[in-house]
């Protein structure tokens, strides 16, 4: 299914045969709510993960040649991982629970390309600088034993790149999809032009 979504999105973005106009211009403001699958966060094994949840704001800052519009905006996201299990241990049972919870605060800028001129379509390429705030916890049931299973987990900066597109359902509401490397590999959701 991921291949089908990817193929469909890329076909629409790269198609330039149908002429009309793009729907994101200088001065426009858009709020978007998304759900993402996959992630480059973590880099560790886990047996459970939440989808990446996000809220984005975008402002059409200026028109540029090409033709297109450059936008700036903000990003607030959440992504969680969990690793837990239990094993027989010294006549009893050993169990543990590890959790990684990321709050992502980002600054995004995108180039919205108007050259395809596909009706109701707003294709864009985006870059985001983010601070990934990590809350890590580890618990087990071993009495009187102090283990540090935390590793070297800490908050960090990240740089993310996306290709995306919004398809306007009416003058305000649009569905969007983004492919990229970062908080999530695929994000889908709804956006509203204020």
PDB file of C-alpha atoms in Angstrom:
ATOM      1  CA  UNK A   1       0.000   0.000   0.000  1.00  0.00           C
ATOM      2  CA  UNK A   2       2.894   2.361   0.784  1.00  0.00           C
ATOM      3  CA  UNK A   3       4.223   1.795  -2.746  1.00  0.00           C
ATOM      4  CA  UNK A   4       0.824   2.648  -4.230  1.00  0.00           C
ATOM      5  CA  UNK A   5       0.564   5.867  -2.191  1.00  0.00           C
ATOM      6  CA  UNK A   6       4.134   6.812  -3.106  1.00  0.00           C
ATOM      7  CA  UNK A   7       3.570   6.114  -6.815  1.00  0.00           C
ATOM      8  CA  UNK A   8       0.304   8.070  -6.851  1.00  0.00           C
ATOM      9  CA  UNK A   9       1.779  11.063  -5.038  1.00  0.00           C
ATOM     10  CA  UNK A  10       4.867  11.218  -7.246  1.00  0.00           C
ATOM     11  CA  UNK A  11       2.770  10.823 -10.424  1.00  0.00           C
ATOM     12  CA  UNK A  12       0.601  13.764  -9.430  1.00  0.00           C
ATOM     13  CA  UNK A  13       3.567  15.923  -8.399  1.00  0.00           C
ATOM     14  CA  UNK A  14       5.565  15.205 -11.537  1.00  0.00           C
ATOM     15  CA  UNK A  15       2.619  15.464 -13.934  1.00  0.00           C
ATOM     16  CA  UNK A  16       2.605  18.706 -15.879  1.00  0.00           C
ATOM     17  CA  UNK A  17       0.130  17.962 -18.625  1.00  0.00           C
ATOM     18  CA  UNK A  18      -3.069  19.460 -17.168  1.00  0.00           C
ATOM     19  CA  UNK A  19      -3.153  23.286 -17.017  1.00  0.00           C
ATOM     20  CA  UNK A  20      -4.765  25.464 -14.338  1.00  0.00           C
ATOM     21  CA  UNK A  21      -3.408  27.386 -11.335  1.00  0.00           C
ATOM     22  CA  UNK A  22      -1.869  26.585  -7.982  1.00  0.00           C
ATOM     23  CA  UNK A  23      -3.738  27.551  -4.831  1.00  0.00           C
ATOM     24  CA  UNK A  24      -0.982  28.769  -2.495  1.00  0.00           C
ATOM     25  CA  UNK A  25       0.287  32.330  -2.921  1.00  0.00           C
ATOM     26  CA  UNK A  26       2.056  35.145  -1.103  1.00  0.00           C
ATOM     27  CA  UNK A  27       0.095  36.195   1.980  1.00  0.00           C
ATOM     28  CA  UNK A  28      -1.761  32.869   2.361  1.00  0.00           C
ATOM     29  CA  UNK A  29      -1.798  31.190   5.794  1.00  0.00           C
ATOM     30  CA  UNK A  30      -2.383  27.458   6.184  1.00  0.00           C
ATOM     31  CA  UNK A  31      -2.748  25.239   9.264  1.00  0.00           C
ATOM     32  CA  UNK A  32      -2.271  21.490   8.739  1.00  0.00           C
ATOM     33  CA  UNK A  33      -2.791  18.401  10.894  1.00  0.00           C
ATOM     34  CA  UNK A  34      -0.913  15.237   9.917  1.00  0.00           C
ATOM     35  CA  UNK A  35      -0.246  11.619  10.807  1.00  0.00           C
ATOM     36  CA  UNK A  36       3.104  10.114   9.814  1.00  0.00           C
ATOM     37  CA  UNK A  37       4.423   6.604   9.261  1.00  0.00           C
ATOM     38  CA  UNK A  38       8.018   5.473   9.752  1.00  0.00           C
ATOM     39  CA  UNK A  39      10.735   7.674  11.216  1.00  0.00           C
ATOM     40  CA  UNK A  40      14.457   8.326  11.225  1.00  0.00           C
ATOM     41  CA  UNK A  41      14.231   9.260  14.921  1.00  0.00           C
ATOM     42  CA  UNK A  42      15.603   6.784  17.385  1.00  0.00           C
ATOM     43  CA  UNK A  43      17.857   4.412  15.521  1.00  0.00           C
ATOM     44  CA  UNK A  44      17.115   1.639  18.039  1.00  0.00           C
ATOM     45  CA  UNK A  45      14.912  -1.425  18.121  1.00  0.00           C
ATOM     46  CA  UNK A  46      11.431  -1.106  19.565  1.00  0.00           C
ATOM     47  CA  UNK A  47       8.406  -3.356  19.586  1.00  0.00           C
ATOM     48  CA  UNK A  48       5.802  -0.586  19.542  1.00  0.00           C
ATOM     49  CA  UNK A  49       5.610   2.935  18.065  1.00  0.00           C
ATOM     50  CA  UNK A  50       3.052   5.648  17.777  1.00  0.00           C
ATOM     51  CA  UNK A  51       2.471   7.359  14.458  1.00  0.00           C
ATOM     52  CA  UNK A  52       4.026  10.812  14.210  1.00  0.00           C
ATOM     53  CA  UNK A  53       1.345  13.391  15.021  1.00  0.00           C
ATOM     54  CA  UNK A  54       1.875  16.944  13.825  1.00  0.00           C
ATOM     55  CA  UNK A  55       0.438  20.436  13.602  1.00  0.00           C
ATOM     56  CA  UNK A  56       1.979  22.826  11.082  1.00  0.00           C
ATOM     57  CA  UNK A  57       1.541  26.499  10.273  1.00  0.00           C
ATOM     58  CA  UNK A  58       2.684  28.011   6.992  1.00  0.00           C
ATOM     59  CA  UNK A  59       2.711  31.579   5.670  1.00  0.00           C
ATOM     60  CA  UNK A  60       3.264  32.475   2.002  1.00  0.00           C
ATOM     61  CA  UNK A  61       6.164  34.889   2.478  1.00  0.00           C
ATOM     62  CA  UNK A  62       7.074  36.008  -1.046  1.00  0.00           C
ATOM     63  CA  UNK A  63       6.679  35.200  -4.730  1.00  0.00           C
ATOM     64  CA  UNK A  64       9.848  34.193  -6.559  1.00  0.00           C
ATOM     65  CA  UNK A  65      10.823  33.395 -10.103  1.00  0.00           C
ATOM     66  CA  UNK A  66      10.569  29.866 -11.256  1.00  0.00           C
ATOM     67  CA  UNK A  67       7.518  30.460 -10.813  1.00  0.00           C
ATOM     68  CA  UNK A  68       6.667  29.866  -7.192  1.00  0.00           C
ATOM     69  CA  UNK A  69       6.056  31.031  -3.651  1.00  0.00           C
ATOM     70  CA  UNK A  70       8.412  30.672  -0.694  1.00  0.00           C
ATOM     71  CA  UNK A  71       6.729  29.979   2.632  1.00  0.00           C
ATOM     72  CA  UNK A  72       7.937  29.975   6.207  1.00  0.00           C
ATOM     73  CA  UNK A  73       6.281  28.387   9.182  1.00  0.00           C
ATOM     74  CA  UNK A  74       6.406  26.261  12.286  1.00  0.00           C
ATOM     75  CA  UNK A  75       5.990  22.616  13.181  1.00  0.00           C
ATOM     76  CA  UNK A  76       4.961  20.882  16.406  1.00  0.00           C
ATOM     77  CA  UNK A  77       5.059  17.100  16.466  1.00  0.00           C
ATOM     78  CA  UNK A  78       5.053  14.021  18.681  1.00  0.00           C
ATOM     79  CA  UNK A  79       6.548  10.566  18.090  1.00  0.00           C
ATOM     80  CA  UNK A  80       6.848   7.746  20.614  1.00  0.00           C
ATOM     81  CA  UNK A  81       8.602   4.383  20.819  1.00  0.00           C
ATOM     82  CA  UNK A  82       8.271   1.599  23.368  1.00  0.00           C
ATOM     83  CA  UNK A  83      10.288  -1.541  24.006  1.00  0.00           C
ATOM     84  CA  UNK A  84       9.137  -3.988  26.678  1.00  0.00           C
ATOM     85  CA  UNK A  85       9.301  -7.645  27.570  1.00  0.00           C
ATOM     86  CA  UNK A  86       9.543 -10.255  30.297  1.00  0.00           C
ATOM     87  CA  UNK A  87      11.771 -13.299  30.830  1.00  0.00           C
ATOM     88  CA  UNK A  88      12.192 -16.059  33.402  1.00  0.00           C
ATOM     89  CA  UNK A  89      14.805 -14.939  35.944  1.00  0.00           C
ATOM     90  CA  UNK A  90      16.081 -16.646  39.138  1.00  0.00           C
ATOM     91  CA  UNK A  91      12.880 -18.555  39.795  1.00  0.00           C
ATOM     92  CA  UNK A  92      10.716 -15.562  38.973  1.00  0.00           C
ATOM     93  CA  UNK A  93      10.077 -13.237  36.102  1.00  0.00           C
ATOM     94  CA  UNK A  94      12.091 -10.239  34.934  1.00  0.00           C
ATOM     95  CA  UNK A  95      10.188  -7.536  33.084  1.00  0.00           C
ATOM     96  CA  UNK A  96      11.252  -4.187  31.681  1.00  0.00           C
ATOM     97  CA  UNK A  97       9.730  -1.206  29.930  1.00  0.00           C
ATOM     98  CA  UNK A  98      11.643   1.417  27.873  1.00  0.00           C
ATOM     99  CA  UNK A  99       9.969   4.503  26.409  1.00  0.00           C
ATOM    100  CA  UNK A 100      11.218   7.232  24.117  1.00  0.00           C
ATOM    101  CA  UNK A 101       8.884  10.243  23.693  1.00  0.00           C
ATOM    102  CA  UNK A 102       9.874  12.957  21.238  1.00  0.00           C
ATOM    103  CA  UNK A 103       8.409  16.449  21.058  1.00  0.00           C
ATOM    104  CA  UNK A 104       9.563  18.048  17.817  1.00  0.00           C
ATOM    105  CA  UNK A 105       9.728  21.832  17.476  1.00  0.00           C
ATOM    106  CA  UNK A 106      10.599  22.898  13.958  1.00  0.00           C
ATOM    107  CA  UNK A 107      11.047  25.857  11.632  1.00  0.00           C
ATOM    108  CA  UNK A 108      10.038  25.030   8.052  1.00  0.00           C
ATOM    109  CA  UNK A 109      10.472  26.734   4.736  1.00  0.00           C
ATOM    110  CA  UNK A 110       9.031  25.470   1.464  1.00  0.00           C
ATOM    111  CA  UNK A 111       9.104  26.337  -2.205  1.00  0.00           C
ATOM    112  CA  UNK A 112       5.625  25.963  -3.748  1.00  0.00           C
ATOM    113  CA  UNK A 113       6.034  25.405  -7.474  1.00  0.00           C
ATOM    114  CA  UNK A 114       3.363  26.916  -9.765  1.00  0.00           C
ATOM    115  CA  UNK A 115       4.844  25.737 -13.069  1.00  0.00           C
ATOM    116  CA  UNK A 116       2.833  22.495 -13.308  1.00  0.00           C
ATOM    117  CA  UNK A 117      -0.408  24.484 -13.157  1.00  0.00           C
ATOM    118  CA  UNK A 118      -2.529  21.479 -12.237  1.00  0.00           C
ATOM    119  CA  UNK A 119      -5.954  22.561 -10.986  1.00  0.00           C
ATOM    120  CA  UNK A 120      -6.264  22.529  -7.167  1.00  0.00           C
ATOM    121  CA  UNK A 121      -2.746  21.093  -6.748  1.00  0.00           C
ATOM    122  CA  UNK A 122      -0.030  22.720  -4.650  1.00  0.00           C
ATOM    123  CA  UNK A 123       3.275  20.787  -4.999  1.00  0.00           C
ATOM    124  CA  UNK A 124       6.207  21.859  -2.818  1.00  0.00           C
ATOM    125  CA  UNK A 125       9.686  20.985  -1.598  1.00  0.00           C
ATOM    126  CA  UNK A 126      10.437  21.710   2.044  1.00  0.00           C
ATOM    127  CA  UNK A 127      13.335  21.885   4.478  1.00  0.00           C
ATOM    128  CA  UNK A 128      12.919  21.906   8.259  1.00  0.00           C
ATOM    129  CA  UNK A 129      15.332  22.604  11.081  1.00  0.00           C
ATOM    130  CA  UNK A 130      14.000  21.016  14.262  1.00  0.00           C
ATOM    131  CA  UNK A 131      14.867  20.509  17.890  1.00  0.00           C
ATOM    132  CA  UNK A 132      13.858  16.977  18.931  1.00  0.00           C
ATOM    133  CA  UNK A 133      13.168  17.026  22.670  1.00  0.00           C
ATOM    134  CA  UNK A 134      13.548  13.508  24.061  1.00  0.00           C
ATOM    135  CA  UNK A 135      11.959  12.182  27.244  1.00  0.00           C
ATOM    136  CA  UNK A 136      13.423   8.726  27.952  1.00  0.00           C
ATOM    137  CA  UNK A 137      12.371   6.356  30.729  1.00  0.00           C
ATOM    138  CA  UNK A 138      13.364   2.855  31.789  1.00  0.00           C
ATOM    139  CA  UNK A 139      11.717   0.648  34.431  1.00  0.00           C
ATOM    140  CA  UNK A 140      12.198  -2.955  35.509  1.00  0.00           C
ATOM    141  CA  UNK A 141      11.221  -5.155  38.443  1.00  0.00           C
ATOM    142  CA  UNK A 142      14.705  -6.153  39.669  1.00  0.00           C
ATOM    143  CA  UNK A 143      14.940  -5.263  43.372  1.00  0.00           C
ATOM    144  CA  UNK A 144      18.003  -3.484  44.745  1.00  0.00           C
ATOM    145  CA  UNK A 145      19.798  -3.472  41.393  1.00  0.00           C
ATOM    146  CA  UNK A 146      20.664  -0.283  39.548  1.00  0.00           C
ATOM    147  CA  UNK A 147      21.099  -0.733  35.815  1.00  0.00           C
ATOM    148  CA  UNK A 148      21.584   2.040  33.293  1.00  0.00           C
ATOM    149  CA  UNK A 149      19.831   0.805  30.179  1.00  0.00           C
ATOM    150  CA  UNK A 150      19.330   4.340  28.956  1.00  0.00           C
ATOM    151  CA  UNK A 151      22.340   4.507  26.680  1.00  0.00           C
ATOM    152  CA  UNK A 152      23.290   7.944  25.465  1.00  0.00           C
ATOM    153  CA  UNK A 153      19.806   9.199  24.607  1.00  0.00           C
ATOM    154  CA  UNK A 154      19.461  12.971  24.511  1.00  0.00           C
ATOM    155  CA  UNK A 155      17.630  15.795  22.759  1.00  0.00           C
ATOM    156  CA  UNK A 156      19.170  16.951  19.489  1.00  0.00           C
ATOM    157  CA  UNK A 157      18.828  19.130  16.407  1.00  0.00           C
ATOM    158  CA  UNK A 158      17.826  17.599  13.077  1.00  0.00           C
ATOM    159  CA  UNK A 159      17.497  18.662   9.461  1.00  0.00           C
ATOM    160  CA  UNK A 160      14.612  17.236   7.450  1.00  0.00           C
ATOM    161  CA  UNK A 161      13.751  17.348   3.743  1.00  0.00           C
ATOM    162  CA  UNK A 162      10.298  16.759   2.230  1.00  0.00           C
ATOM    163  CA  UNK A 163       8.529  16.618  -1.104  1.00  0.00           C
ATOM    164  CA  UNK A 164       4.820  17.167  -0.730  1.00  0.00           C
ATOM    165  CA  UNK A 165       1.609  18.285  -2.275  1.00  0.00           C
ATOM    166  CA  UNK A 166      -1.757  19.598  -1.178  1.00  0.00           C
ATOM    167  CA  UNK A 167      -4.904  18.979  -3.193  1.00  0.00           C
ATOM    168  CA  UNK A 168      -7.619  21.557  -2.534  1.00  0.00           C
ATOM    169  CA  UNK A 169     -11.093  20.103  -2.047  1.00  0.00           C
ATOM    170  CA  UNK A 170     -12.629  23.585  -1.905  1.00  0.00           C
ATOM    171  CA  UNK A 171     -11.269  27.089  -1.446  1.00  0.00           C
ATOM    172  CA  UNK A 172     -10.114  26.406   2.146  1.00  0.00           C
ATOM    173  CA  UNK A 173      -9.761  22.661   2.798  1.00  0.00           C
ATOM    174  CA  UNK A 174      -7.088  20.449   1.262  1.00  0.00           C
ATOM    175  CA  UNK A 175      -5.695  16.951   1.709  1.00  0.00           C
ATOM    176  CA  UNK A 176      -1.915  16.659   1.767  1.00  0.00           C
ATOM    177  CA  UNK A 177       0.848  14.078   1.598  1.00  0.00           C
ATOM    178  CA  UNK A 178       4.582  14.482   2.226  1.00  0.00           C
ATOM    179  CA  UNK A 179       7.473  12.113   1.533  1.00  0.00           C
ATOM    180  CA  UNK A 180      10.743  12.734   3.298  1.00  0.00           C
ATOM    181  CA  UNK A 181      13.455  11.746   5.712  1.00  0.00           C
ATOM    182  CA  UNK A 182      12.994  12.899   9.268  1.00  0.00           C
ATOM    183  CA  UNK A 183      10.167  12.827  11.780  1.00  0.00           C
ATOM    184  CA  UNK A 184       8.285  10.508   9.413  1.00  0.00           C
ATOM    185  CA  UNK A 185       8.858   9.031   5.972  1.00  0.00           C
ATOM    186  CA  UNK A 186       5.246   9.544   4.870  1.00  0.00           C
ATOM    187  CA  UNK A 187       2.832  12.082   6.365  1.00  0.00           C
ATOM    188  CA  UNK A 188      -0.796  12.449   5.304  1.00  0.00           C
ATOM    189  CA  UNK A 189      -3.427  14.803   6.654  1.00  0.00           C
ATOM    190  CA  UNK A 190      -5.733  17.748   6.172  1.00  0.00           C
ATOM    191  CA  UNK A 191      -4.929  21.441   5.848  1.00  0.00           C
ATOM    192  CA  UNK A 192      -7.061  24.571   6.187  1.00  0.00           C
ATOM    193  CA  UNK A 193      -6.335  27.904   4.521  1.00  0.00           C
ATOM    194  CA  UNK A 194      -7.142  30.710   6.982  1.00  0.00           C
TER     195      UNK A 194
END
